[in-house]
PDB file of C-alpha atoms and ligand atoms in Angstrom:
ATOM      1  CA  UNK A 747       8.420 -13.954  37.113  1.00 97.00           C
ATOM      2  CA  UNK A 748       4.827 -13.388  35.714  1.00 97.00           C
ATOM      3  CA  UNK A 749       4.609 -10.428  34.065  1.00 98.00           C
ATOM      4  CA  UNK A 750       0.738  -8.964  34.148  1.00 98.00           C
ATOM      5  CA  UNK A 751       0.316  -5.883  31.642  1.00 98.00           C
ATOM      6  CA  UNK A 752      -3.096  -3.985  32.212  1.00 98.00           C
ATOM      7  CA  UNK A 753      -3.976  -1.971  29.349  1.00 98.00           C
ATOM      8  CA  UNK A 754      -7.484  -1.627  30.427  1.00 98.00           C
ATOM      9  CA  UNK A 755      -8.745   2.059  30.975  1.00 98.00           C
ATOM     10  CA  UNK A 756     -12.038   1.301  32.883  1.00 98.00           C
ATOM     11  CA  UNK A 757     -12.264   0.382  36.641  1.00 96.00           C
ATOM     12  CA  UNK A 758     -14.698  -2.430  35.988  1.00 96.00           C
ATOM     13  CA  UNK A 759     -12.775  -3.757  32.812  1.00 98.00           C
ATOM     14  CA  UNK A 760     -14.191  -7.063  31.873  1.00 98.00           C
ATOM     15  CA  UNK A 761     -10.485  -7.828  30.249  1.00 98.00           C
ATOM     16  CA  UNK A 762      -8.739  -7.174  33.392  1.00 98.00           C
ATOM     17  CA  UNK A 763     -11.171  -9.745  35.028  1.00 98.00           C
ATOM     18  CA  UNK A 764     -10.787 -12.242  32.499  1.00 98.00           C
ATOM     19  CA  UNK A 765      -7.126 -11.642  32.513  1.00 98.00           C
ATOM     20  CA  UNK A 766      -6.804 -11.710  36.284  1.00 98.00           C
ATOM     21  CA  UNK A 767      -8.614 -14.990  36.379  1.00 97.00           C
ATOM     22  CA  UNK A 768      -6.239 -16.390  33.779  1.00 97.00           C
ATOM     23  CA  UNK A 769      -3.393 -15.161  36.235  1.00 96.00           C
ATOM     24  CA  UNK A 770      -4.946 -16.832  39.224  1.00 95.00           C
ATOM     25  CA  UNK A 771      -4.373 -20.157  37.330  1.00 94.00           C
ATOM     26  CA  UNK A 772      -0.975 -19.744  36.085  1.00 94.00           C
ATOM     27  CA  UNK A 773       0.431 -18.169  39.368  1.00 93.00           C
ATOM     28  CA  UNK A 774      -0.271 -21.628  40.839  1.00 90.00           C
ATOM     29  CA  UNK A 775       2.963 -22.585  39.572  1.00 84.00           C
ATOM     30  CA  UNK A 776       5.009 -19.316  39.562  1.00 84.00           C
ATOM     31  CA  UNK A 777       3.710 -17.108  42.652  1.00 88.00           C
ATOM     32  CA  UNK A 778       6.032 -14.100  41.528  1.00 95.00           C
ATOM     33  CA  UNK A 779       4.194 -11.421  40.041  1.00 97.00           C
ATOM     34  CA  UNK A 780       4.824  -8.102  38.691  1.00 98.00           C
ATOM     35  CA  UNK A 781       2.160  -5.811  37.424  1.00 98.00           C
ATOM     36  CA  UNK A 782       2.113  -2.795  35.187  1.00 98.00           C
ATOM     37  CA  UNK A 783      -0.998  -0.527  34.939  1.00 98.00           C
ATOM     38  CA  UNK A 784      -0.186   0.953  31.306  1.00 98.00           C
ATOM     39  CA  UNK A 785      -2.429   4.091  32.598  1.00 98.00           C
ATOM     40  CA  UNK A 786       0.033   4.687  35.527  1.00 97.00           C
ATOM     41  CA  UNK A 787       3.234   4.537  33.738  1.00 95.00           C
ATOM     42  CA  UNK A 788       3.233   8.035  32.173  1.00 93.00           C
ATOM     43  CA  UNK A 789       3.857   6.683  28.947  1.00 97.00           C
ATOM     44  CA  UNK A 790       4.270   9.106  25.944  1.00 95.00           C
ATOM     45  CA  UNK A 791       5.182   8.689  22.111  1.00 95.00           C
ATOM     46  CA  UNK A 792       8.807   8.796  21.230  1.00 94.00           C
ATOM     47  CA  UNK A 793       9.942  12.111  20.104  1.00 95.00           C
ATOM     48  CA  UNK A 794      13.219  13.006  18.299  1.00 97.00           C
ATOM     49  CA  UNK A 795      14.915  13.863  21.804  1.00 95.00           C
ATOM     50  CA  UNK A 796      13.734  10.766  23.144  1.00 93.00           C
ATOM     51  CA  UNK A 797      15.014   8.673  20.298  1.00 94.00           C
ATOM     52  CA  UNK A 798      18.452  10.409  20.451  1.00 95.00           C
ATOM     53  CA  UNK A 799      18.649   9.954  24.386  1.00 93.00           C
ATOM     54  CA  UNK A 800      18.035   6.420  23.930  1.00 92.00           C
ATOM     55  CA  UNK A 801      20.546   5.893  20.870  1.00 94.00           C
ATOM     56  CA  UNK A 802      23.082   7.434  23.003  1.00 95.00           C
ATOM     57  CA  UNK A 803      22.865   5.086  25.735  1.00 95.00           C
ATOM     58  CA  UNK A 804      22.792   2.199  23.430  1.00 92.00           C
ATOM     59  CA  UNK A 805      25.726   3.252  21.553  1.00 93.00           C
ATOM     60  CA  UNK A 806      27.391   3.174  24.821  1.00 94.00           C
ATOM     61  CA  UNK A 807      26.083  -0.251  25.454  1.00 92.00           C
ATOM     62  CA  UNK A 808      24.442   1.375  28.528  1.00 94.00           C
ATOM     63  CA  UNK A 809      21.233  -0.611  29.144  1.00 92.00           C
ATOM     64  CA  UNK A 810      21.083   0.352  32.978  1.00 91.00           C
ATOM     65  CA  UNK A 811      18.862   3.771  32.327  1.00 92.00           C
ATOM     66  CA  UNK A 812      15.401   4.449  33.488  1.00 92.00           C
ATOM     67  CA  UNK A 813      14.284   4.818  30.166  1.00 93.00           C
ATOM     68  CA  UNK A 814      15.085   0.897  29.707  1.00 95.00           C
ATOM     69  CA  UNK A 815      13.290  -0.165  32.798  1.00 96.00           C
ATOM     70  CA  UNK A 816      10.198  -1.663  30.922  1.00 97.00           C
ATOM     71  CA  UNK A 817      12.210  -3.133  28.383  1.00 97.00           C
ATOM     72  CA  UNK A 818      14.419  -4.957  30.908  1.00 97.00           C
ATOM     73  CA  UNK A 819      11.379  -6.152  32.827  1.00 98.00           C
ATOM     74  CA  UNK A 820       9.645  -7.388  29.685  1.00 98.00           C
ATOM     75  CA  UNK A 821      12.780  -9.399  28.741  1.00 98.00           C
ATOM     76  CA  UNK A 822      13.168 -10.760  31.955  1.00 98.00           C
ATOM     77  CA  UNK A 823       9.773 -12.398  32.445  1.00 98.00           C
ATOM     78  CA  UNK A 824       9.174 -15.928  32.117  1.00 97.00           C
ATOM     79  CA  UNK A 825       5.325 -15.993  31.211  1.00 97.00           C
ATOM     80  CA  UNK A 826       3.588 -12.593  30.010  1.00 98.00           C
ATOM     81  CA  UNK A 827      -0.146 -11.992  30.331  1.00 98.00           C
ATOM     82  CA  UNK A 828      -1.763  -8.901  28.478  1.00 98.00           C
ATOM     83  CA  UNK A 829      -5.203  -7.613  29.260  1.00 98.00           C
ATOM     84  CA  UNK A 830      -6.386  -5.638  26.447  1.00 98.00           C
ATOM     85  CA  UNK A 831      -9.677  -4.512  25.645  1.00 98.00           C
ATOM     86  CA  UNK A 832     -10.654  -4.828  21.924  1.00 98.00           C
ATOM     87  CA  UNK A 833     -10.923  -1.102  20.810  1.00 98.00           C
ATOM     88  CA  UNK A 834     -11.519  -0.019  16.933  1.00 98.00           C
ATOM     89  CA  UNK A 835     -10.794  -3.516  15.716  1.00 98.00           C
ATOM     90  CA  UNK A 836      -7.413  -3.161  17.924  1.00 98.00           C
ATOM     91  CA  UNK A 837      -6.041  -2.275  21.216  1.00 98.00           C
ATOM     92  CA  UNK A 838      -5.876   0.955  23.237  1.00 98.00           C
ATOM     93  CA  UNK A 839      -3.364   3.361  22.024  1.00 98.00           C
ATOM     94  CA  UNK A 840      -1.557   3.313  25.336  1.00 98.00           C
ATOM     95  CA  UNK A 841      -0.228  -0.363  24.569  1.00 98.00           C
ATOM     96  CA  UNK A 842       1.510   0.952  21.135  1.00 98.00           C
ATOM     97  CA  UNK A 843       3.216   3.567  23.516  1.00 98.00           C
ATOM     98  CA  UNK A 844       4.273   0.765  25.963  1.00 98.00           C
ATOM     99  CA  UNK A 845       5.216  -1.312  22.826  1.00 98.00           C
ATOM    100  CA  UNK A 846       7.606   1.376  21.627  1.00 97.00           C
ATOM    101  CA  UNK A 847       9.164   1.875  25.084  1.00 96.00           C
ATOM    102  CA  UNK A 848       9.764  -1.998  25.206  1.00 97.00           C
ATOM    103  CA  UNK A 849      10.993  -2.619  21.820  1.00 97.00           C
ATOM    104  CA  UNK A 850      14.766  -1.806  22.438  1.00 95.00           C
ATOM    105  CA  UNK A 851      17.778  -3.012  20.179  1.00 94.00           C
ATOM    106  CA  UNK A 852      20.160  -4.856  22.840  1.00 93.00           C
ATOM    107  CA  UNK A 853      17.150  -5.499  25.296  1.00 96.00           C
ATOM    108  CA  UNK A 854      14.303  -7.339  23.852  1.00 97.00           C
ATOM    109  CA  UNK A 855      15.816  -8.144  20.602  1.00 97.00           C
ATOM    110  CA  UNK A 856      19.120  -7.870  18.408  1.00 96.00           C
ATOM    111  CA  UNK A 857      20.546  -8.045  15.030  1.00 94.00           C
ATOM    112  CA  UNK A 858      23.402 -10.221  14.019  1.00 94.00           C
ATOM    113  CA  UNK A 859      26.188  -9.701  11.669  1.00 94.00           C
ATOM    114  CA  UNK A 860      23.633 -10.439   8.651  1.00 95.00           C
ATOM    115  CA  UNK A 861      20.738  -8.184   9.811  1.00 91.00           C
ATOM    116  CA  UNK A 862      18.948 -11.080  10.784  1.00 93.00           C
ATOM    117  CA  UNK A 863      16.663 -10.322  14.253  1.00 93.00           C
ATOM    118  CA  UNK A 864      16.882 -12.445  17.263  1.00 96.00           C
ATOM    119  CA  UNK A 865      14.738 -12.473  20.048  1.00 97.00           C
ATOM    120  CA  UNK A 866      16.257 -11.500  23.670  1.00 97.00           C
ATOM    121  CA  UNK A 867      13.168 -12.062  25.798  1.00 98.00           C
ATOM    122  CA  UNK A 868      13.185 -14.962  28.565  1.00 98.00           C
ATOM    123  CA  UNK A 869       9.425 -15.778  28.115  1.00 97.00           C
ATOM    124  CA  UNK A 870       8.116 -18.688  26.041  1.00 96.00           C
ATOM    125  CA  UNK A 871       4.591 -17.795  26.468  1.00 97.00           C
ATOM    126  CA  UNK A 872       2.317 -14.804  25.925  1.00 98.00           C
ATOM    127  CA  UNK A 873      -1.261 -14.756  26.732  1.00 98.00           C
ATOM    128  CA  UNK A 874      -3.477 -11.771  25.240  1.00 98.00           C
ATOM    129  CA  UNK A 875      -6.607 -11.526  27.055  1.00 98.00           C
ATOM    130  CA  UNK A 876      -9.235  -9.424  25.543  1.00 98.00           C
ATOM    131  CA  UNK A 877     -12.983  -8.840  25.316  1.00 98.00           C
ATOM    132  CA  UNK A 878     -14.974  -7.301  22.724  1.00 98.00           C
ATOM    133  CA  UNK A 879     -18.257  -5.289  22.581  1.00 98.00           C
ATOM    134  CA  UNK A 880     -19.325  -7.222  19.196  1.00 98.00           C
ATOM    135  CA  UNK A 881     -17.567 -10.144  17.233  1.00 97.00           C
ATOM    136  CA  UNK A 882     -13.826 -10.032  16.522  1.00 97.00           C
ATOM    137  CA  UNK A 883     -13.867 -12.831  13.984  1.00 96.00           C
ATOM    138  CA  UNK A 884     -10.897 -12.562  11.633  1.00 96.00           C
ATOM    139  CA  UNK A 885     -10.359  -9.029  12.855  1.00 98.00           C
ATOM    140  CA  UNK A 886      -8.211  -9.464  15.327  1.00 98.00           C
ATOM    141  CA  UNK A 887      -5.479  -6.952  14.363  1.00 98.00           C
ATOM    142  CA  UNK A 888      -4.289  -6.034  17.653  1.00 98.00           C
ATOM    143  CA  UNK A 889      -3.693  -9.543  18.534  1.00 98.00           C
ATOM    144  CA  UNK A 890      -2.159 -10.451  15.440  1.00 98.00           C
ATOM    145  CA  UNK A 891       0.140  -7.235  15.592  1.00 98.00           C
ATOM    146  CA  UNK A 892       1.642  -8.339  19.190  1.00 98.00           C
ATOM    147  CA  UNK A 893       1.740 -11.918  17.880  1.00 98.00           C
ATOM    148  CA  UNK A 894       4.073 -10.469  15.141  1.00 98.00           C
ATOM    149  CA  UNK A 895       6.171  -8.439  17.091  1.00 98.00           C
ATOM    150  CA  UNK A 896       6.671 -10.692  20.176  1.00 98.00           C
ATOM    151  CA  UNK A 897       7.002 -13.945  18.114  1.00 97.00           C
ATOM    152  CA  UNK A 898       9.186 -12.726  15.374  1.00 95.00           C
ATOM    153  CA  UNK A 899      11.294 -10.011  16.981  1.00 97.00           C
ATOM    154  CA  UNK A 900      11.527 -10.543  20.725  1.00 98.00           C
ATOM    155  CA  UNK A 901      11.434 -14.459  20.408  1.00 97.00           C
ATOM    156  CA  UNK A 902       8.355 -15.386  22.383  1.00 98.00           C
ATOM    157  CA  UNK A 903       7.935 -18.670  21.054  1.00 95.00           C
ATOM    158  CA  UNK A 904       4.254 -19.186  22.095  1.00 96.00           C
ATOM    159  CA  UNK A 905       1.477 -16.536  22.018  1.00 97.00           C
ATOM    160  CA  UNK A 906      -2.181 -17.266  22.597  1.00 97.00           C
ATOM    161  CA  UNK A 907      -5.107 -15.182  22.392  1.00 97.00           C
ATOM    162  CA  UNK A 908      -8.141 -15.623  25.018  1.00 97.00           C
ATOM    163  CA  UNK A 909     -11.065 -13.796  24.197  1.00 97.00           C
ATOM    164  CA  UNK A 910     -14.849 -13.160  25.342  1.00 98.00           C
ATOM    165  CA  UNK A 911     -16.832 -11.387  22.588  1.00 98.00           C
ATOM    166  CA  UNK A 912     -20.318  -9.950  22.053  1.00 98.00           C
ATOM    167  CA  UNK A 913     -20.524  -8.516  25.423  1.00 98.00           C
ATOM    168  CA  UNK A 914     -22.296  -5.015  24.515  1.00 98.00           C
ATOM    169  CA  UNK A 915     -24.691  -6.840  22.139  1.00 97.00           C
ATOM    170  CA  UNK A 916     -28.310  -6.762  22.857  1.00 96.00           C
ATOM    171  CA  UNK A 917     -29.755 -10.069  24.181  1.00 95.00           C
ATOM    172  CA  UNK A 918     -26.482 -11.075  25.339  1.00 96.00           C
ATOM    173  CA  UNK A 919     -25.954 -11.901  28.831  1.00 97.00           C
ATOM    174  CA  UNK A 920     -22.558 -10.173  29.347  1.00 97.00           C
ATOM    175  CA  UNK A 921     -21.865 -11.853  32.884  1.00 97.00           C
ATOM    176  CA  UNK A 922     -22.947 -15.251  31.574  1.00 97.00           C
ATOM    177  CA  UNK A 923     -20.239 -15.000  28.694  1.00 98.00           C
ATOM    178  CA  UNK A 924     -17.574 -13.908  30.847  1.00 97.00           C
ATOM    179  CA  UNK A 925     -18.371 -16.524  33.353  1.00 97.00           C
ATOM    180  CA  UNK A 926     -18.302 -19.165  30.811  1.00 97.00           C
ATOM    181  CA  UNK A 927     -15.036 -17.965  29.377  1.00 97.00           C
ATOM    182  CA  UNK A 928     -13.669 -17.961  32.942  1.00 97.00           C
ATOM    183  CA  UNK A 929     -14.723 -21.668  33.127  1.00 95.00           C
ATOM    184  CA  UNK A 930     -12.820 -22.498  30.164  1.00 95.00           C
ATOM    185  CA  UNK A 931      -9.516 -20.849  31.274  1.00 96.00           C
ATOM    186  CA  UNK A 932      -8.150 -24.248  33.102  1.00 90.00           C
ATOM    187  CA  UNK A 933      -8.295 -26.178  29.602  1.00 89.00           C
ATOM    188  CA  UNK A 934      -7.002 -23.452  27.340  1.00 89.00           C
ATOM    189  CA  UNK A 935      -3.909 -22.729  29.655  1.00 88.00           C
ATOM    190  CA  UNK A 936      -3.273 -26.217  30.121  1.00 80.00           C
ATOM    191  CA  UNK A 937      -3.256 -27.182  26.524  1.00 71.00           C
TER     192      UNK A 937
HETATM  193  C1  FMN B 342     -12.870   3.334  22.356  1.00 88.92           C
HETATM  194  C2  FMN B 342     -13.698   2.079  22.040  1.00 88.92           C
HETATM  195  C3  FMN B 342     -13.462   1.344  21.222  1.00 88.92           C
HETATM  196  C4  FMN B 342     -14.232   0.080  20.820  1.00 88.92           C
HETATM  197  N1  FMN B 342     -14.227  -0.576  19.491  1.00 88.92           N
HETATM  198  C5  FMN B 342     -14.955  -1.644  19.633  1.00 88.92           C
HETATM  199  C6  FMN B 342     -14.673  -2.500  18.054  1.00 88.92           C
HETATM  200  O1  FMN B 342     -14.114  -1.721  17.320  1.00 88.92           O
HETATM  201  N2  FMN B 342     -15.382  -3.637  17.918  1.00 88.92           N
HETATM  202  C7  FMN B 342     -16.057  -4.177  19.199  1.00 88.92           C
HETATM  203  O2  FMN B 342     -16.875  -5.060  19.016  1.00 88.92           O
HETATM  204  N3  FMN B 342     -16.183  -3.492  20.434  1.00 88.92           N
HETATM  205  C8  FMN B 342     -15.576  -2.077  20.647  1.00 88.92           C
HETATM  206  N4  FMN B 342     -15.724  -1.550  21.848  1.00 88.92           N
HETATM  207  C9  FMN B 342     -16.359  -2.429  22.912  1.00 88.92           C
HETATM  208  C10 FMN B 342     -15.461  -3.062  23.741  1.00 88.92           C
HETATM  209  O3  FMN B 342     -14.534  -3.693  22.967  1.00 88.92           O
HETATM  210  C11 FMN B 342     -16.091  -3.797  24.892  1.00 88.92           C
HETATM  211  O4  FMN B 342     -16.924  -3.174  25.627  1.00 88.92           O
HETATM  212  C12 FMN B 342     -15.220  -4.473  25.655  1.00 88.92           C
HETATM  213  O5  FMN B 342     -15.400  -5.498  26.640  1.00 88.92           O
HETATM  214  C13 FMN B 342     -14.325  -3.528  26.477  1.00 88.92           C
HETATM  215  O6  FMN B 342     -13.573  -3.787  27.295  1.00 88.92           O
HETATM  216  P1  FMN B 342     -13.300  -3.511  29.221  1.00 88.92           P
HETATM  217  O7  FMN B 342     -14.359  -4.174  29.560  1.00 88.92           O
HETATM  218  O8  FMN B 342     -12.136  -4.553  29.503  1.00 88.92           O
HETATM  219  O9  FMN B 342     -12.983  -2.131  29.042  1.00 88.92           O
HETATM  220  C14 FMN B 342     -15.154  -0.369  22.074  1.00 88.92           C
HETATM  221  C15 FMN B 342     -15.046   0.268  23.075  1.00 88.92           C
HETATM  222  C16 FMN B 342     -14.495   1.491  23.453  1.00 88.92           C
HETATM  223  C17 FMN B 342     -14.781   2.159  24.542  1.00 88.92           C
END
């Protein structure tokens, strides 16, 4: 199953458009796709009560509750595509709320007796697809964080950032940049 995570706020989002183009190639091999639109998920910052409810369930080894739905879905995906606009050198806050919901000890990762974390996610590949108004350069903090979390904790072996930049800059033909990025997808996805 391919999990498509949509963290895009705008109807005409270019990050979503680029990510959908990537999905169309990837789903040629695996047509089973689940889409999660984060703005429709009623995500909330974790409160003390929510953490306690989570811990109560985890202490009983009961991962069946609705509060773990997003986490179980993430852990079970074969390939993950994230559509994420570049905001304030990072990503929209809604993605952090999603990652807090997904990051569950016993579902997406676990610790062994020595306290060493082990990933529990099935996915071997995660594509982080983003567009930016200006340059990203080395300030790709959103992707770097997602990479650290999903590789280091969740055990996703390979992550890749696909980007189209400069879309809001004067004298830049944003449509052309985007179409150019789309035309390079097949090569990027195959390597
Ligand atoms: C809240 C907000 C923050 C942004 N922050 C940045 C930024 O830090 N650097 C940048 O180059 N562009 C920034 N932009 C511009 C977006 O990265 C750019 O318009 C991007 O293509 C938006 O993606 P979308 O078309 O998927 O919505 C920001 C836009 C918004 C709305």
